[in-house]
Amino acid sequence: MDGLSKEQKDEYATVFAMLALYDGGADITSDQINSLLQATGNTEVEGFYPVIMANYAGDPDKLAGLIAVPGAGSGGGGGGGAGGGGETAEEEKEEEKEEEVEEEPVGGGMGDMFGGEEGGDY
């Protein structure tokens, strides 16, 4: 923790307080987060962190979703995963099978590119 900036420490303290409240079944509000931060000696956390975090993930269902799908809340990273579309894994597999069927055989329609069907010079 020594290598972290004050902002990073504030974020961690706030998120850990949220997770403790969630795990204990308590309401996740900015007041509750502030109370837990005070109780744990994190008295210098900027006041906007509990408000932002409670507004973002104060709903237990949303927080559970963030916990279940790591990285879901991050802004960058790899390509888009399954999201928003509501497709299940089975539907995705069916689409992949359909795409495979639609693919042309290797060299499809390009046999004469290098001198005809006979093999040419190569």
mmCIF file with all atom_site columns, C-alpha atoms in Angstrom:
data_model
loop_
_atom_site.group_PDB
_atom_site.id
_atom_site.type_symbol
_atom_site.label_atom_id
_atom_site.label_alt_id
_atom_site.label_comp_id
_atom_site.label_asym_id
_atom_site.label_entity_id
_atom_site.label_seq_id
_atom_site.pdbx_PDB_ins_code
_atom_site.Cartn_x
_atom_site.Cartn_y
_atom_site.Cartn_z
_atom_site.occupancy
_atom_site.B_iso_or_equiv
_atom_site.pdbx_formal_charge
_atom_site.auth_seq_id
_atom_site.auth_comp_id
_atom_site.auth_asym_id
_atom_site.auth_atom_id
_atom_site.pdbx_PDB_model_num
ATOM 1   C CA . MET A 1 1   ? 0.000   0.000   0.000   1.00 0.00 ? 1   MET A CA 1
ATOM 2   C CA . ASP A 1 2   ? 3.008   2.289   0.359   1.00 0.00 ? 2   ASP A CA 1
ATOM 3   C CA . GLY A 1 3   ? 3.333   2.620   -3.419  1.00 0.00 ? 3   GLY A CA 1
ATOM 4   C CA . LEU A 1 4   ? -0.245  3.820   -3.876  1.00 0.00 ? 4   LEU A CA 1
ATOM 5   C CA . SER A 1 5   ? -1.301  7.424   -4.252  1.00 0.00 ? 5   SER A CA 1
ATOM 6   C CA . LYS A 1 6   ? -3.727  8.982   -1.774  1.00 0.00 ? 6   LYS A CA 1
ATOM 7   C CA . GLU A 1 7   ? -6.491  8.764   -4.385  1.00 0.00 ? 7   GLU A CA 1
ATOM 8   C CA . GLN A 1 8   ? -5.877  5.059   -4.891  1.00 0.00 ? 8   GLN A CA 1
ATOM 9   C CA . LYS A 1 9   ? -5.904  4.442   -1.141  1.00 0.00 ? 9   LYS A CA 1
ATOM 10  C CA . ASP A 1 10  ? -9.173  6.372   -0.832  1.00 0.00 ? 10  ASP A CA 1
ATOM 11  C CA . GLU A 1 11  ? -10.709 4.313   -3.622  1.00 0.00 ? 11  GLU A CA 1
ATOM 12  C CA . TYR A 1 12  ? -9.585  1.035   -2.078  1.00 0.00 ? 12  TYR A CA 1
ATOM 13  C CA . ALA A 1 13  ? -10.823 1.992   1.381   1.00 0.00 ? 13  ALA A CA 1
ATOM 14  C CA . THR A 1 14  ? -14.206 2.986   -0.048  1.00 0.00 ? 14  THR A CA 1
ATOM 15  C CA . VAL A 1 15  ? -14.571 -0.164  -2.140  1.00 0.00 ? 15  VAL A CA 1
ATOM 16  C CA . PHE A 1 16  ? -13.551 -2.387  0.777   1.00 0.00 ? 16  PHE A CA 1
ATOM 17  C CA . ALA A 1 17  ? -16.138 -0.638  2.966   1.00 0.00 ? 17  ALA A CA 1
ATOM 18  C CA . MET A 1 18  ? -18.773 -1.262  0.275   1.00 0.00 ? 18  MET A CA 1
ATOM 19  C CA . LEU A 1 19  ? -17.838 -4.932  0.065   1.00 0.00 ? 19  LEU A CA 1
ATOM 20  C CA . ALA A 1 20  ? -17.970 -5.269  3.859   1.00 0.00 ? 20  ALA A CA 1
ATOM 21  C CA . LEU A 1 21  ? -21.447 -3.717  3.903   1.00 0.00 ? 21  LEU A CA 1
ATOM 22  C CA . TYR A 1 22  ? -22.574 -5.980  1.059   1.00 0.00 ? 22  TYR A CA 1
ATOM 23  C CA . ASP A 1 23  ? -21.156 -9.069  2.761   1.00 0.00 ? 23  ASP A CA 1
ATOM 24  C CA . GLY A 1 24  ? -22.883 -8.124  6.011   1.00 0.00 ? 24  GLY A CA 1
ATOM 25  C CA . GLY A 1 25  ? -26.210 -7.587  4.280   1.00 0.00 ? 25  GLY A CA 1
ATOM 26  C CA . ALA A 1 26  ? -26.344 -3.896  5.241   1.00 0.00 ? 26  ALA A CA 1
ATOM 27  C CA . ASP A 1 27  ? -27.622 -1.082  3.047   1.00 0.00 ? 27  ASP A CA 1
ATOM 28  C CA . ILE A 1 28  ? -24.919 0.370   0.827   1.00 0.00 ? 28  ILE A CA 1
ATOM 29  C CA . THR A 1 29  ? -25.353 4.115   1.196   1.00 0.00 ? 29  THR A CA 1
ATOM 30  C CA . SER A 1 30  ? -22.834 6.911   1.365   1.00 0.00 ? 30  SER A CA 1
ATOM 31  C CA . ASP A 1 31  ? -23.708 7.391   5.064   1.00 0.00 ? 31  ASP A CA 1
ATOM 32  C CA . GLN A 1 32  ? -23.070 3.719   5.796   1.00 0.00 ? 32  GLN A CA 1
ATOM 33  C CA . ILE A 1 33  ? -19.795 3.779   3.876   1.00 0.00 ? 33  ILE A CA 1
ATOM 34  C CA . ASN A 1 34  ? -18.694 6.920   5.747   1.00 0.00 ? 34  ASN A CA 1
ATOM 35  C CA . SER A 1 35  ? -19.586 5.329   9.089   1.00 0.00 ? 35  SER A CA 1
ATOM 36  C CA . LEU A 1 36  ? -17.541 2.242   8.288   1.00 0.00 ? 36  LEU A CA 1
ATOM 37  C CA . LEU A 1 37  ? -14.607 4.342   7.058   1.00 0.00 ? 37  LEU A CA 1
ATOM 38  C CA . GLN A 1 38  ? -14.667 6.328   10.313  1.00 0.00 ? 38  GLN A CA 1
ATOM 39  C CA . ALA A 1 39  ? -14.877 3.132   12.381  1.00 0.00 ? 39  ALA A CA 1
ATOM 40  C CA . THR A 1 40  ? -11.842 1.678   10.608  1.00 0.00 ? 40  THR A CA 1
ATOM 41  C CA . GLY A 1 41  ? -9.711  4.797   11.006  1.00 0.00 ? 41  GLY A CA 1
ATOM 42  C CA . ASN A 1 42  ? -9.942  5.933   7.396   1.00 0.00 ? 42  ASN A CA 1
ATOM 43  C CA . THR A 1 43  ? -10.831 9.470   8.367   1.00 0.00 ? 43  THR A CA 1
ATOM 44  C CA . GLU A 1 44  ? -9.026  11.262  5.529   1.00 0.00 ? 44  GLU A CA 1
ATOM 45  C CA . VAL A 1 45  ? -10.937 9.712   2.617   1.00 0.00 ? 45  VAL A CA 1
ATOM 46  C CA . GLU A 1 46  ? -12.281 12.413  0.311   1.00 0.00 ? 46  GLU A CA 1
ATOM 47  C CA . GLY A 1 47  ? -16.010 12.884  0.848   1.00 0.00 ? 47  GLY A CA 1
ATOM 48  C CA . PHE A 1 48  ? -17.010 12.338  -2.771  1.00 0.00 ? 48  PHE A CA 1
ATOM 49  C CA . TYR A 1 49  ? -15.762 8.727   -2.926  1.00 0.00 ? 49  TYR A CA 1
ATOM 50  C CA . PRO A 1 50  ? -18.551 7.247   -0.762  1.00 0.00 ? 50  PRO A CA 1
ATOM 51  C CA . VAL A 1 51  ? -21.167 9.233   -2.702  1.00 0.00 ? 51  VAL A CA 1
ATOM 52  C CA . ILE A 1 52  ? -19.882 8.123   -6.102  1.00 0.00 ? 52  ILE A CA 1
ATOM 53  C CA . MET A 1 53  ? -19.488 4.502   -5.075  1.00 0.00 ? 53  MET A CA 1
ATOM 54  C CA . ALA A 1 54  ? -22.897 4.303   -3.402  1.00 0.00 ? 54  ALA A CA 1
ATOM 55  C CA . ASN A 1 55  ? -24.564 5.827   -6.468  1.00 0.00 ? 55  ASN A CA 1
ATOM 56  C CA . TYR A 1 56  ? -22.673 3.545   -8.835  1.00 0.00 ? 56  TYR A CA 1
ATOM 57  C CA . ALA A 1 57  ? -23.011 0.226   -7.059  1.00 0.00 ? 57  ALA A CA 1
ATOM 58  C CA . GLY A 1 58  ? -25.300 0.788   -4.089  1.00 0.00 ? 58  GLY A CA 1
ATOM 59  C CA . ASP A 1 59  ? -27.853 -1.685  -5.433  1.00 0.00 ? 59  ASP A CA 1
ATOM 60  C CA . PRO A 1 60  ? -26.927 -5.133  -4.055  1.00 0.00 ? 60  PRO A CA 1
ATOM 61  C CA . ASP A 1 61  ? -27.898 -6.822  -7.338  1.00 0.00 ? 61  ASP A CA 1
ATOM 62  C CA . LYS A 1 62  ? -25.659 -4.520  -9.359  1.00 0.00 ? 62  LYS A CA 1
ATOM 63  C CA . LEU A 1 63  ? -22.782 -5.004  -6.934  1.00 0.00 ? 63  LEU A CA 1
ATOM 64  C CA . ALA A 1 64  ? -23.260 -8.770  -7.094  1.00 0.00 ? 64  ALA A CA 1
ATOM 65  C CA . GLY A 1 65  ? -23.065 -8.538  -10.883 1.00 0.00 ? 65  GLY A CA 1
ATOM 66  C CA . LEU A 1 66  ? -19.835 -6.552  -10.683 1.00 0.00 ? 66  LEU A CA 1
ATOM 67  C CA . ILE A 1 67  ? -18.371 -9.116  -8.322  1.00 0.00 ? 67  ILE A CA 1
ATOM 68  C CA . ALA A 1 68  ? -19.439 -12.031 -10.519 1.00 0.00 ? 68  ALA A CA 1
ATOM 69  C CA . VAL A 1 69  ? -18.011 -10.521 -13.711 1.00 0.00 ? 69  VAL A CA 1
ATOM 70  C CA . PRO A 1 70  ? -14.609 -9.030  -12.900 1.00 0.00 ? 70  PRO A CA 1
ATOM 71  C CA . GLY A 1 71  ? -13.688 -6.102  -15.065 1.00 0.00 ? 71  GLY A CA 1
ATOM 72  C CA . ALA A 1 72  ? -17.207 -5.354  -16.081 1.00 0.00 ? 72  ALA A CA 1
ATOM 73  C CA . GLY A 1 73  ? -16.966 -1.864  -14.780 1.00 0.00 ? 73  GLY A CA 1
ATOM 74  C CA . SER A 1 74  ? -13.642 -1.016  -16.377 1.00 0.00 ? 74  SER A CA 1
ATOM 75  C CA . GLY A 1 75  ? -13.464 1.433   -19.230 1.00 0.00 ? 75  GLY A CA 1
ATOM 76  C CA . GLY A 1 76  ? -10.792 -0.143  -21.429 1.00 0.00 ? 76  GLY A CA 1
ATOM 77  C CA . GLY A 1 77  ? -9.332  -3.506  -22.036 1.00 0.00 ? 77  GLY A CA 1
ATOM 78  C CA . GLY A 1 78  ? -10.125 -6.328  -24.400 1.00 0.00 ? 78  GLY A CA 1
ATOM 79  C CA . GLY A 1 79  ? -12.948 -6.508  -26.854 1.00 0.00 ? 79  GLY A CA 1
ATOM 80  C CA . GLY A 1 80  ? -16.555 -6.571  -25.861 1.00 0.00 ? 80  GLY A CA 1
ATOM 81  C CA . GLY A 1 81  ? -17.821 -9.709  -24.274 1.00 0.00 ? 81  GLY A CA 1
ATOM 82  C CA . ALA A 1 82  ? -21.382 -10.893 -24.095 1.00 0.00 ? 82  ALA A CA 1
ATOM 83  C CA . GLY A 1 83  ? -23.315 -7.958  -22.879 1.00 0.00 ? 83  GLY A CA 1
ATOM 84  C CA . GLY A 1 84  ? -26.479 -6.097  -23.503 1.00 0.00 ? 84  GLY A CA 1
ATOM 85  C CA . GLY A 1 85  ? -27.577 -8.482  -26.217 1.00 0.00 ? 85  GLY A CA 1
ATOM 86  C CA . GLY A 1 86  ? -29.059 -10.981 -23.802 1.00 0.00 ? 86  GLY A CA 1
ATOM 87  C CA . GLU A 1 87  ? -27.701 -13.943 -25.720 1.00 0.00 ? 87  GLU A CA 1
ATOM 88  C CA . THR A 1 88  ? -27.012 -17.104 -23.826 1.00 0.00 ? 88  THR A CA 1
ATOM 89  C CA . ALA A 1 89  ? -23.974 -19.278 -24.308 1.00 0.00 ? 89  ALA A CA 1
ATOM 90  C CA . GLU A 1 90  ? -26.076 -21.770 -26.269 1.00 0.00 ? 90  GLU A CA 1
ATOM 91  C CA . GLU A 1 91  ? -27.247 -19.094 -28.707 1.00 0.00 ? 91  GLU A CA 1
ATOM 92  C CA . GLU A 1 92  ? -23.661 -17.971 -29.221 1.00 0.00 ? 92  GLU A CA 1
ATOM 93  C CA . LYS A 1 93  ? -22.572 -21.555 -29.942 1.00 0.00 ? 93  LYS A CA 1
ATOM 94  C CA . GLU A 1 94  ? -25.383 -21.923 -32.469 1.00 0.00 ? 94  GLU A CA 1
ATOM 95  C CA . GLU A 1 95  ? -24.278 -18.733 -34.208 1.00 0.00 ? 95  GLU A CA 1
ATOM 96  C CA . GLU A 1 96  ? -20.685 -19.991 -34.339 1.00 0.00 ? 96  GLU A CA 1
ATOM 97  C CA . LYS A 1 97  ? -21.859 -23.266 -35.905 1.00 0.00 ? 97  LYS A CA 1
ATOM 98  C CA . GLU A 1 98  ? -23.895 -21.351 -38.492 1.00 0.00 ? 98  GLU A CA 1
ATOM 99  C CA . GLU A 1 99  ? -20.892 -19.204 -39.341 1.00 0.00 ? 99  GLU A CA 1
ATOM 100 C CA . GLU A 1 100 ? -18.713 -22.295 -39.781 1.00 0.00 ? 100 GLU A CA 1
ATOM 101 C CA . VAL A 1 101 ? -21.241 -23.827 -42.167 1.00 0.00 ? 101 VAL A CA 1
ATOM 102 C CA . GLU A 1 102 ? -21.351 -20.649 -44.237 1.00 0.00 ? 102 GLU A CA 1
ATOM 103 C CA . GLU A 1 103 ? -17.566 -20.568 -44.759 1.00 0.00 ? 103 GLU A CA 1
ATOM 104 C CA . GLU A 1 104 ? -16.286 -21.546 -48.189 1.00 0.00 ? 104 GLU A CA 1
ATOM 105 C CA . PRO A 1 105 ? -13.823 -24.409 -48.561 1.00 0.00 ? 105 PRO A CA 1
ATOM 106 C CA . VAL A 1 106 ? -10.138 -23.538 -48.640 1.00 0.00 ? 106 VAL A CA 1
ATOM 107 C CA . GLY A 1 107 ? -9.274  -21.936 -51.951 1.00 0.00 ? 107 GLY A CA 1
ATOM 108 C CA . GLY A 1 108 ? -12.969 -21.547 -52.758 1.00 0.00 ? 108 GLY A CA 1
ATOM 109 C CA . GLY A 1 109 ? -13.312 -19.889 -56.147 1.00 0.00 ? 109 GLY A CA 1
ATOM 110 C CA . MET A 1 110 ? -9.651  -18.908 -56.366 1.00 0.00 ? 110 MET A CA 1
ATOM 111 C CA . GLY A 1 111 ? -8.280  -22.040 -58.025 1.00 0.00 ? 111 GLY A CA 1
ATOM 112 C CA . ASP A 1 112 ? -7.103  -20.233 -61.140 1.00 0.00 ? 112 ASP A CA 1
ATOM 113 C CA . MET A 1 113 ? -5.298  -17.487 -59.261 1.00 0.00 ? 113 MET A CA 1
ATOM 114 C CA . PHE A 1 114 ? -1.937  -19.151 -59.852 1.00 0.00 ? 114 PHE A CA 1
ATOM 115 C CA . GLY A 1 115 ? -2.313  -20.692 -63.271 1.00 0.00 ? 115 GLY A CA 1
ATOM 116 C CA . GLY A 1 116 ? -5.557  -22.614 -63.349 1.00 0.00 ? 116 GLY A CA 1
ATOM 117 C CA . GLU A 1 117 ? -6.969  -25.754 -61.832 1.00 0.00 ? 117 GLU A CA 1
ATOM 118 C CA . GLU A 1 118 ? -4.089  -27.877 -63.140 1.00 0.00 ? 118 GLU A CA 1
ATOM 119 C CA . GLY A 1 119 ? -1.666  -26.468 -60.591 1.00 0.00 ? 119 GLY A CA 1
ATOM 120 C CA . GLY A 1 120 ? 0.143   -24.135 -62.978 1.00 0.00 ? 120 GLY A CA 1
ATOM 121 C CA . ASP A 1 121 ? 3.784   -23.287 -62.492 1.00 0.00 ? 121 ASP A CA 1
ATOM 122 C CA . TYR A 1 122 ? 3.742   -23.811 -58.767 1.00 0.00 ? 122 TYR A CA 1
#
